[in-house]
Coordinates of C-alpha atoms and ligand atoms in Angstrom, one line a residue:
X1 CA -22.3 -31.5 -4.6
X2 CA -21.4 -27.8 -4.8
X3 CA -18.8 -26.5 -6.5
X4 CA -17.1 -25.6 -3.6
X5 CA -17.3 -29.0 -1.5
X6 CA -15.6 -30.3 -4.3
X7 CA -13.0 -28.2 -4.5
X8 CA -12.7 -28.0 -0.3
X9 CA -12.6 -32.5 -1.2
X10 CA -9.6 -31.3 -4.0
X11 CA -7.7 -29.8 -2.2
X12 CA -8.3 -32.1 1.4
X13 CA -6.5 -34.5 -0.9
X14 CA -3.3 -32.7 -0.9
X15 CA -3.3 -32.0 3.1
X16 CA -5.2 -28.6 2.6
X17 CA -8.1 -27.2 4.6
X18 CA -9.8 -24.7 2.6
X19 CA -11.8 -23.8 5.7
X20 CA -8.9 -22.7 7.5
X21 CA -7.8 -20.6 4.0
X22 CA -10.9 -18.9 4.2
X23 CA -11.1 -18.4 7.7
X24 CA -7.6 -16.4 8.0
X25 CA -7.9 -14.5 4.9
X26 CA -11.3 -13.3 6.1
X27 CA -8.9 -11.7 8.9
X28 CA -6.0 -10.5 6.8
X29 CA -6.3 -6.5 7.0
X30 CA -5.2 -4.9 3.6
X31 CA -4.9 -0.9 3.6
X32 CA -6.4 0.6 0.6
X33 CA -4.9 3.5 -0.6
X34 CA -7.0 6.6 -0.8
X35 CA -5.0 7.9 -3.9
X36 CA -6.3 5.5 -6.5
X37 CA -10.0 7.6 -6.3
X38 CA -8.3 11.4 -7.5
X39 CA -4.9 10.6 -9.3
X40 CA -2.8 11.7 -6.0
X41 CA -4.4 15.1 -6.3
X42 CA -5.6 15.8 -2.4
X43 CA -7.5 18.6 -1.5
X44 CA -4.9 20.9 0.1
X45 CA -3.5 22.7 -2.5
X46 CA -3.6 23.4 -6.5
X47 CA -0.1 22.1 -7.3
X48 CA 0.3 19.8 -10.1
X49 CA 1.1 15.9 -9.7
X50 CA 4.8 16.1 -8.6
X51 CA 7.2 13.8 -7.1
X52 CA 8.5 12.1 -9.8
X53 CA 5.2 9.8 -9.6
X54 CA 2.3 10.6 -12.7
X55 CA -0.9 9.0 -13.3
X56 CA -2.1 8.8 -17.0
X57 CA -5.8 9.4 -18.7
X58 CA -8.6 11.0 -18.0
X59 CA -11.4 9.1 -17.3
X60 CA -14.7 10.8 -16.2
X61 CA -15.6 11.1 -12.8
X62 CA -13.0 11.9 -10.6
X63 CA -13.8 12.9 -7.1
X64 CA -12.9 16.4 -6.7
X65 CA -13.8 16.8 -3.1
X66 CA -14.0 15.4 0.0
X67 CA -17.9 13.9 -0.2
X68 CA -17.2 12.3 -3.2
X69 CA -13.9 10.8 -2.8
X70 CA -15.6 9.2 0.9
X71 CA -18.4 8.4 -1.3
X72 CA -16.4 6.5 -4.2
X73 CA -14.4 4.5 -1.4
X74 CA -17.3 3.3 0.5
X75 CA -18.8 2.0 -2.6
X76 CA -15.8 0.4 -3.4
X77 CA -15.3 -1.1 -0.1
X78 CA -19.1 -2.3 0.0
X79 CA -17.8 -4.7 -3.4
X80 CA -14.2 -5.8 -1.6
X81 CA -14.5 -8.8 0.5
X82 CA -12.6 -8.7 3.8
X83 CA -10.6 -6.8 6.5
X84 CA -10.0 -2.9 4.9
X85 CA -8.0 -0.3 5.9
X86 CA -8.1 3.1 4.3
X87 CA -5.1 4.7 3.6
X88 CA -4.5 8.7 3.8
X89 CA -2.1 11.0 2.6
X90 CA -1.5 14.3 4.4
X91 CA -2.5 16.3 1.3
X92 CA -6.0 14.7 2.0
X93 CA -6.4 17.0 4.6
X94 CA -9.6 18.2 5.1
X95 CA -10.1 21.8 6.4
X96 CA -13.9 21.7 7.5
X97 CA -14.3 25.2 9.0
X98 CA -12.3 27.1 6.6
X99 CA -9.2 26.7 9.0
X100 CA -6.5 26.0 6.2
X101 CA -3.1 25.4 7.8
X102 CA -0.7 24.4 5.8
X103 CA 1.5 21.0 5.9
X104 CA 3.8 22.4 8.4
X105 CA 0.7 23.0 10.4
X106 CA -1.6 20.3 10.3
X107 CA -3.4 19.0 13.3
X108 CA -5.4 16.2 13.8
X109 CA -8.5 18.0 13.5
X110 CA -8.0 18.5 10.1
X111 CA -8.5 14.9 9.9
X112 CA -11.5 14.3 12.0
X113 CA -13.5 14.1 8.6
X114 CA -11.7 10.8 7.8
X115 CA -12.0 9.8 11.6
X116 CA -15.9 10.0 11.6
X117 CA -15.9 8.2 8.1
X118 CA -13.7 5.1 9.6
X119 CA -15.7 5.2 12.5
X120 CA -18.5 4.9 10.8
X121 CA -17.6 2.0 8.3
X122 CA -15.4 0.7 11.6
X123 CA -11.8 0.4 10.2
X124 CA -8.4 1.4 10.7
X125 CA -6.7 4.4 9.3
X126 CA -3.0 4.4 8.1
X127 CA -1.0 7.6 7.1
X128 CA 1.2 9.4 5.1
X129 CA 3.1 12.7 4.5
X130 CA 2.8 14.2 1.6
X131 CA 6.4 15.1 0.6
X132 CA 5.1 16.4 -3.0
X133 CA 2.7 18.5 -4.8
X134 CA 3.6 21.3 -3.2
X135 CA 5.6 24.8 -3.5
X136 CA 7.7 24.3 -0.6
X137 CA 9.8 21.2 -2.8
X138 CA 12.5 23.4 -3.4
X139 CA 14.6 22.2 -6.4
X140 CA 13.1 18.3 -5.9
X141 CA 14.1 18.2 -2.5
X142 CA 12.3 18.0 0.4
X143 CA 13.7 16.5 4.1
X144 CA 17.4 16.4 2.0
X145 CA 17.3 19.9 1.0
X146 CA 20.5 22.3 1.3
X147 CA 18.1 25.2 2.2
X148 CA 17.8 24.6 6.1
X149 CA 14.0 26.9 5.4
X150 CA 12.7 24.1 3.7
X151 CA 14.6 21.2 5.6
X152 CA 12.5 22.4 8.5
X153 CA 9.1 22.8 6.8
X154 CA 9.3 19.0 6.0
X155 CA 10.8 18.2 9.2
X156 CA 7.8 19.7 10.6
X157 CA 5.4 18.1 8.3
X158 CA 6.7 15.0 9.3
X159 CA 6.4 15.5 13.0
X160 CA 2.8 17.1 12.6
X161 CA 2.1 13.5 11.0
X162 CA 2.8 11.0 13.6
X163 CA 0.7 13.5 15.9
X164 CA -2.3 13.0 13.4
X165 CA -1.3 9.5 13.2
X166 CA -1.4 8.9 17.0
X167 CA -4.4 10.4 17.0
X168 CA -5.9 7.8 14.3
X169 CA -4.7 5.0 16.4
X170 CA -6.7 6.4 19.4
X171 CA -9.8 8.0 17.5
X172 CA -9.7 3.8 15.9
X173 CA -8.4 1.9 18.5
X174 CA -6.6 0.2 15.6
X175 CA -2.6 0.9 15.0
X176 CA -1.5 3.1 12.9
X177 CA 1.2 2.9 10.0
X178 CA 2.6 5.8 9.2
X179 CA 4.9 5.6 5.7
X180 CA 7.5 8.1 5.0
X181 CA 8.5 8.6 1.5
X182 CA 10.1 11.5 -0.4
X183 CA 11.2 12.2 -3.7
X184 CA 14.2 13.5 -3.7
X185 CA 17.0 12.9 -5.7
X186 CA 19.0 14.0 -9.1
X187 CA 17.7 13.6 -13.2
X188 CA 21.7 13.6 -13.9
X189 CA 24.8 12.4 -11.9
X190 CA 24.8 13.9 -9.0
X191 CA 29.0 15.4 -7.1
X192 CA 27.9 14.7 -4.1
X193 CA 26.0 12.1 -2.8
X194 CA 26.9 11.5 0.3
X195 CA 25.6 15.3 1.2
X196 CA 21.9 14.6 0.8
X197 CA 22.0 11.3 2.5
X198 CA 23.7 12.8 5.6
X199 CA 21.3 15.5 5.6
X200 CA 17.8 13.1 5.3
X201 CA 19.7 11.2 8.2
X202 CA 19.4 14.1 10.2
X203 CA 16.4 15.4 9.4
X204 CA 14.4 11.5 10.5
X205 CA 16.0 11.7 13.2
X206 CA 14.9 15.2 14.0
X207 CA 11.3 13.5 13.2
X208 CA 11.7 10.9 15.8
X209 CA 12.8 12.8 18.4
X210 CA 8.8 13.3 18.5
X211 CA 7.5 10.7 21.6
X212 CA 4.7 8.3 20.3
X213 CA 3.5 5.4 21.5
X214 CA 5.0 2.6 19.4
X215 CA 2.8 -0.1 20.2
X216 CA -0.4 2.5 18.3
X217 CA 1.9 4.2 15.5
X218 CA 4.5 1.9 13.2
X219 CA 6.5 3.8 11.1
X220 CA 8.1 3.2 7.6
X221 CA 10.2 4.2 5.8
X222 CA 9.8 3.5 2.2
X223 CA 13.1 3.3 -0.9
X224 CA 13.2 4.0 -4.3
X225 CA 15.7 3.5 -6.9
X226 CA 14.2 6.2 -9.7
X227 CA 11.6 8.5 -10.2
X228 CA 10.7 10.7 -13.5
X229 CA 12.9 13.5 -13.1
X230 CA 15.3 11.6 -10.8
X231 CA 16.4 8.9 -12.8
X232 CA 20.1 9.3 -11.7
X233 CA 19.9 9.1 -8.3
X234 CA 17.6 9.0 -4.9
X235 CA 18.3 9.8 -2.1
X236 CA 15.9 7.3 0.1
X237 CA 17.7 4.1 -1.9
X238 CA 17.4 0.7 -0.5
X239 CA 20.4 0.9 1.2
X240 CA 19.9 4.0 3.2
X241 CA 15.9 3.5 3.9
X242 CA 17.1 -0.4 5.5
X243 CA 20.3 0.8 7.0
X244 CA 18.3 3.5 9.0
X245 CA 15.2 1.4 9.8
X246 CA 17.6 -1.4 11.6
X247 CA 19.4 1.1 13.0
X248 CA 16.4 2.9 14.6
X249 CA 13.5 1.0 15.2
X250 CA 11.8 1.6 12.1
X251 CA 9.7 -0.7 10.1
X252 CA 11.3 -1.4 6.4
X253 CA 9.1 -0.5 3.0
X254 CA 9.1 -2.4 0.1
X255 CA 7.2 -0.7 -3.0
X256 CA 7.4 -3.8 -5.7
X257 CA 8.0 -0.4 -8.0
X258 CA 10.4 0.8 -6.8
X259 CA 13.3 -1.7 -8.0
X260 CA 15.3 -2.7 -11.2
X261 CA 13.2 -4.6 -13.2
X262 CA 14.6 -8.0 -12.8
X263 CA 14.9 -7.7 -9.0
X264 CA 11.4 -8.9 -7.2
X265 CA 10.4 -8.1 -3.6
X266 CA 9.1 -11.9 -3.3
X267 CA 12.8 -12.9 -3.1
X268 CA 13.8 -10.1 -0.3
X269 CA 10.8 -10.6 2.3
X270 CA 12.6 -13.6 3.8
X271 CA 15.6 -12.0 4.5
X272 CA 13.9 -8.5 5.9
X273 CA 11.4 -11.1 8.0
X274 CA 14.6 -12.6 9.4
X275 CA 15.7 -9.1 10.9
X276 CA 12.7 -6.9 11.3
X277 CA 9.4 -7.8 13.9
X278 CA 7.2 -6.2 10.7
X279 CA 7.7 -5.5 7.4
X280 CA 5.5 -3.1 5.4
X281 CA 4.7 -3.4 1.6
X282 CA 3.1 -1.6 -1.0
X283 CA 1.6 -3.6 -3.8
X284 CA 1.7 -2.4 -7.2
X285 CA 2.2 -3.3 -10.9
X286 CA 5.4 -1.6 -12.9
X287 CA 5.0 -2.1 -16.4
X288 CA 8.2 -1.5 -17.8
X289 CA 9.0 0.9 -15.1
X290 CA 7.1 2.4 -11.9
X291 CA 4.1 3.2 -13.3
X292 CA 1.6 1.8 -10.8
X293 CA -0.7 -0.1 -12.7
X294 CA -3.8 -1.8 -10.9
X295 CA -2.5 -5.0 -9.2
X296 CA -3.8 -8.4 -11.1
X297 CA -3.4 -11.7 -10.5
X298 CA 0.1 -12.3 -11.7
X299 CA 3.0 -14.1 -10.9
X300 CA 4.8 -11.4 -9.0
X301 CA 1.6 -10.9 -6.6
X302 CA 1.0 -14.2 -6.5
X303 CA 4.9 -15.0 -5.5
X304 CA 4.9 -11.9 -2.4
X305 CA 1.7 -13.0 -0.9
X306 CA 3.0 -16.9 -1.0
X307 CA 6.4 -15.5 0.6
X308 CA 4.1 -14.3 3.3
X309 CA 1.7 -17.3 3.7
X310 CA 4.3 -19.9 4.0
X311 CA 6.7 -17.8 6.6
X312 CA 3.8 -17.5 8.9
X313 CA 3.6 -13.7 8.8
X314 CA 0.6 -12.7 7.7
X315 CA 0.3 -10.8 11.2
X316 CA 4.2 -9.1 10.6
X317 CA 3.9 -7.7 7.4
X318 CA 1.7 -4.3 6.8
X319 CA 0.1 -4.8 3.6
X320 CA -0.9 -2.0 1.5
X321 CA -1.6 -0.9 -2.5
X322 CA -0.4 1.4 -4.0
X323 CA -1.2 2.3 -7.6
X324 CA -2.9 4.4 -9.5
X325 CA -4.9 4.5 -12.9
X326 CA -6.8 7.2 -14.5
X327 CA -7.3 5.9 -17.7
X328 CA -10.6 3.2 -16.3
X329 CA -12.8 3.5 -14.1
X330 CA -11.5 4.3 -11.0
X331 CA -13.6 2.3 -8.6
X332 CA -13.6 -0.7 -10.7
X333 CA -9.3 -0.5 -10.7
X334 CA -9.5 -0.5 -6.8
X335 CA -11.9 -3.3 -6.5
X336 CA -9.9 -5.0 -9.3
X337 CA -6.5 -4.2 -7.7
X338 CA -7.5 -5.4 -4.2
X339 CA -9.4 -8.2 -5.1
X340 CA -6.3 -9.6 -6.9
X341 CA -4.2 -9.0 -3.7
X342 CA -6.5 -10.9 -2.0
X343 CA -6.8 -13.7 -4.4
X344 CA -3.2 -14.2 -4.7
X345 CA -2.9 -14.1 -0.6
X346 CA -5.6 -17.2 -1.4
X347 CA -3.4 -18.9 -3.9
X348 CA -0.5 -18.9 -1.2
X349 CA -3.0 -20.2 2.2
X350 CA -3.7 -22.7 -0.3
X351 CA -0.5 -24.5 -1.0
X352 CA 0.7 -27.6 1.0
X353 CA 3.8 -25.5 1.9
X354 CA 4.8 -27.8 4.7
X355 CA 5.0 -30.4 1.9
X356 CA 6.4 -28.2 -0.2
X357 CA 9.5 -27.3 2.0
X358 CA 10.0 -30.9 3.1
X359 CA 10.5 -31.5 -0.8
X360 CA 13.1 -28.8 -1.2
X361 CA 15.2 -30.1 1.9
X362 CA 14.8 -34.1 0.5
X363 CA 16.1 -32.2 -2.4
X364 CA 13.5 -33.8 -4.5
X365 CA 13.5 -31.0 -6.8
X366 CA 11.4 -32.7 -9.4
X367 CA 8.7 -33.5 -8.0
X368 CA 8.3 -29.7 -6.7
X369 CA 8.2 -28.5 -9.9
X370 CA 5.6 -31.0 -10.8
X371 CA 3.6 -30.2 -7.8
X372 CA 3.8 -27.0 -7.7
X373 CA 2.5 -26.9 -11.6
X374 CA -0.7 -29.0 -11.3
X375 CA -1.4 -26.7 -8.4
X376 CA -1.7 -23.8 -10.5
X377 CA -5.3 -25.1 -12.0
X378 CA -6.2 -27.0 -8.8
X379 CA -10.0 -25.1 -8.3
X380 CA -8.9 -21.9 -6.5
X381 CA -12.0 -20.0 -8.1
X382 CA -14.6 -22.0 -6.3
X383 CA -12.7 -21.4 -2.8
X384 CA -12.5 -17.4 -4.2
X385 CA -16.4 -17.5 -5.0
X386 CA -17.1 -19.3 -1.6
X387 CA -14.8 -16.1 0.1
X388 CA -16.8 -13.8 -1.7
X389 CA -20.2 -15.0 -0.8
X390 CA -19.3 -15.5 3.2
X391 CA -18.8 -12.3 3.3
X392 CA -21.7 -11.2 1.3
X393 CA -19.7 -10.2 -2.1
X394 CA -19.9 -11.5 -5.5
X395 CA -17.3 -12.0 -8.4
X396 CA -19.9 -9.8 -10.5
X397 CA -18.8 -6.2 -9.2
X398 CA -18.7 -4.9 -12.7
X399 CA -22.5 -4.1 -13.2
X400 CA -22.7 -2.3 -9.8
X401 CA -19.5 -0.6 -10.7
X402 CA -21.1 0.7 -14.5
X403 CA -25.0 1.7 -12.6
X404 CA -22.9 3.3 -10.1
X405 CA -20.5 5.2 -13.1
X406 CA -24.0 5.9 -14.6
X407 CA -26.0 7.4 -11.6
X408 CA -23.0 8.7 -9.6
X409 CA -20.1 9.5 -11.7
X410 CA -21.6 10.8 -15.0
X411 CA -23.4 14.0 -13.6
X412 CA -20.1 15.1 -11.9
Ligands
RNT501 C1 6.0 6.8 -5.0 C2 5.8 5.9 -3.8 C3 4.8 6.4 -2.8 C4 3.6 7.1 -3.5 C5 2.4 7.4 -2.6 C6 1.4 8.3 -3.2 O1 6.8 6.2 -5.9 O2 5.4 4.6 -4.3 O3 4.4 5.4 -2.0 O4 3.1 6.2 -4.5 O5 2.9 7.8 -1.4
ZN502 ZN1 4.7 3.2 -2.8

């Protein structure tokens, strides 16, 4: 018997169907992140890395232009199994005919180079503006700026996006999420806090006083607690990012980064599911702070994608990664970071959950725990391998990764 009838026979025994795992992860959607292929560097303008975000090392071979970036992410989506997305960010923009506008400006042509390219691998596009990098921050502030000048430039930016965005849905006939995200905030403790709030307030709504159709574009609106630079205070906190998304028909963004270090998103999904039709997350790794390493296979990911799993929502929760590393191989931390995802969304479609919560309400507590431990080595990697091969991947990505670092990367 193969290794995977047996484990399909393993797993039968404790009421699950590792058919039906396989079939709906094969249709969970997850968007990669475009970022992870040029350290958040875009093509729009020669501004450092800014934000309060930073990716460390220099590894060889970074895409430095349009082709190649297109190029890495197609070879790393030829070694993902499953449903892709491809994540932009405004600063991505590509301006084919010499027609530079800047992000006030953009229109959706200056996208159509990303259009063709989903097109032509046939996925959705998701989108982002770029609220960084850029000289119009004035003093680390960007839609929460004093200086009405550059209030409105953002503003702008913001309502050039969901244009752009509408325009993926429609180009892709797939929906479009577009995440909002700034920096802004304080290093040191700030006299008035109230002020910037207020004044972000305003300018979303400004934003989303732009019509869109809401059944093609979803936007969220992403929190942070800290940033480098703005460790005392930011202004899109937890508070004011769900607060405003209730309030207005926004879709809530959990960056598992993006909290204090004890807190974990896994616990807060349930109670954002109970109020919110979606939920949008971005998967990362913090190691001692925000610092985006490539998602593995750890308890954390493994805990957010069995939230989502056993709560029935794998069709209300946007998920999306978010990290970035610059110190390996880029291609290989994509395919390593997604896989993972994906595996731990496996781990969780393959848990008896009904059992499971049945347990909890008999109050039978101990044998949970015990359960819930043997599962943990119950054969998961013959179900991953089987995944991988129905949908003509293998777990060996690493040798394609190295001949493609030797005949790609190295003569950049
Ligand atoms: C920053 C946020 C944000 C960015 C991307 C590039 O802390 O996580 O999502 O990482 O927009
Ligand atoms: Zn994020």
């Amino acid at each position: 018997m193969s290794r995977y009838n047996e484990a399909k026979e393993i797993y039968a025994k404790i009421g699950v169907d590792t058919e039906k795992a396989i079939e709906t992860l094969m249709n969970v959607p997850v968007s990669v992140h475009c970022w992870q292929g040029d350290d958040v560097v875009g093509f729009d303008s020669k501004e450092a890395l800014s934000g309060g975000i930073q990716t460390t090392g220099n590894y060889p071979g970074k895409a430095s232009c349009p082709e190649e970036l297109a190029a890495d992410i197609e070879k790393a989506f030829s070694l993902i199994p499953g449903k892709k997305k491809l994540n932009i960010h405004a600063c991505y923009a590509v301006f084919e005919n010499g027609d530079f506008a800047d992000r006030n400006e953009i229109q959706p042509k200056h996208f159509d180079f990303w259009v063709r390219f989903a097109k032509k691998l046939g996925i959705g596009l998701d989108f982002n503006p770029t609220c960084f990098s850029h000289p119009m921050v004035k003093d680390g502030l960007t839609l929460s700026s004093p200086d009405e000048t550059t209030r409105k430039f953002w503003v702008d930016h913001c309502k050039a996006c969901i244009k752009i965005s509408e325009y993926f849905a429609e180009q892709t006939g797939i929906p479009t999420v577009m995440n909002i995200w700034i920096p802004d905030g304080y290093k040191d403790i700030p006299a008035d806090r109230m002020g910037p709030r207020a004044r972000f307030k305003k300018s979303l709504d400004e934003i989303l006083s732009v019509p869109y159709d809401k059944s093609k574009v979803y936007i969220t609106l992403e929190s942070k607690v800290f940033g480098i630079g703005v460790e005392s205070y930011t202004v899109g906190s937890a508070e004011f990012t769900l607060s405003y998304s209730a309030n207005n028909g926004l879709t809530p963004l959990m960056d598992n980064g993006h909290y204090h270090p004890t807190e974990v998103v896994s616990d807060k999904i349930s109670s954002l599911l109970l109020f919110n039709e979606k939920v949008a997350l971005h998967v990362t790794r913090g190691v001692r702070w925000d610092s985006d390493h490539v998602v593995l296979f750890d308890d954390e990911t493994k805990e957010i994608a069995k939230e989502i799993v056993r709560n029935d929502a794998l069709d209300r929760v946007f998920i999306a990664t978010d990290y970035f590393d610059a110190s390996i191989n880029r291609i290989s931390a994509w395919i390593t970071g997604v896989r993972n995802l994906q595996k731990a969304l496996l781990f969780g479609l393959l848990e008896p959950s009904d059992e499971f919560k049945k347990l909890q309400d008999e109050n039978d507590m101990t044998s949970l725990m015990v359960k819930q431990e043997e599962l943990k080595t119950a054969p998961i990697g013959d179900v991953w391998e089987e995944f991988l091969m129905r949908n003509s991947t293998e777990s060996d990505y690493l040798t394609a990764v190295k001949e493609y670092e030797k005949t790609v990367l190295a003569n950049r």
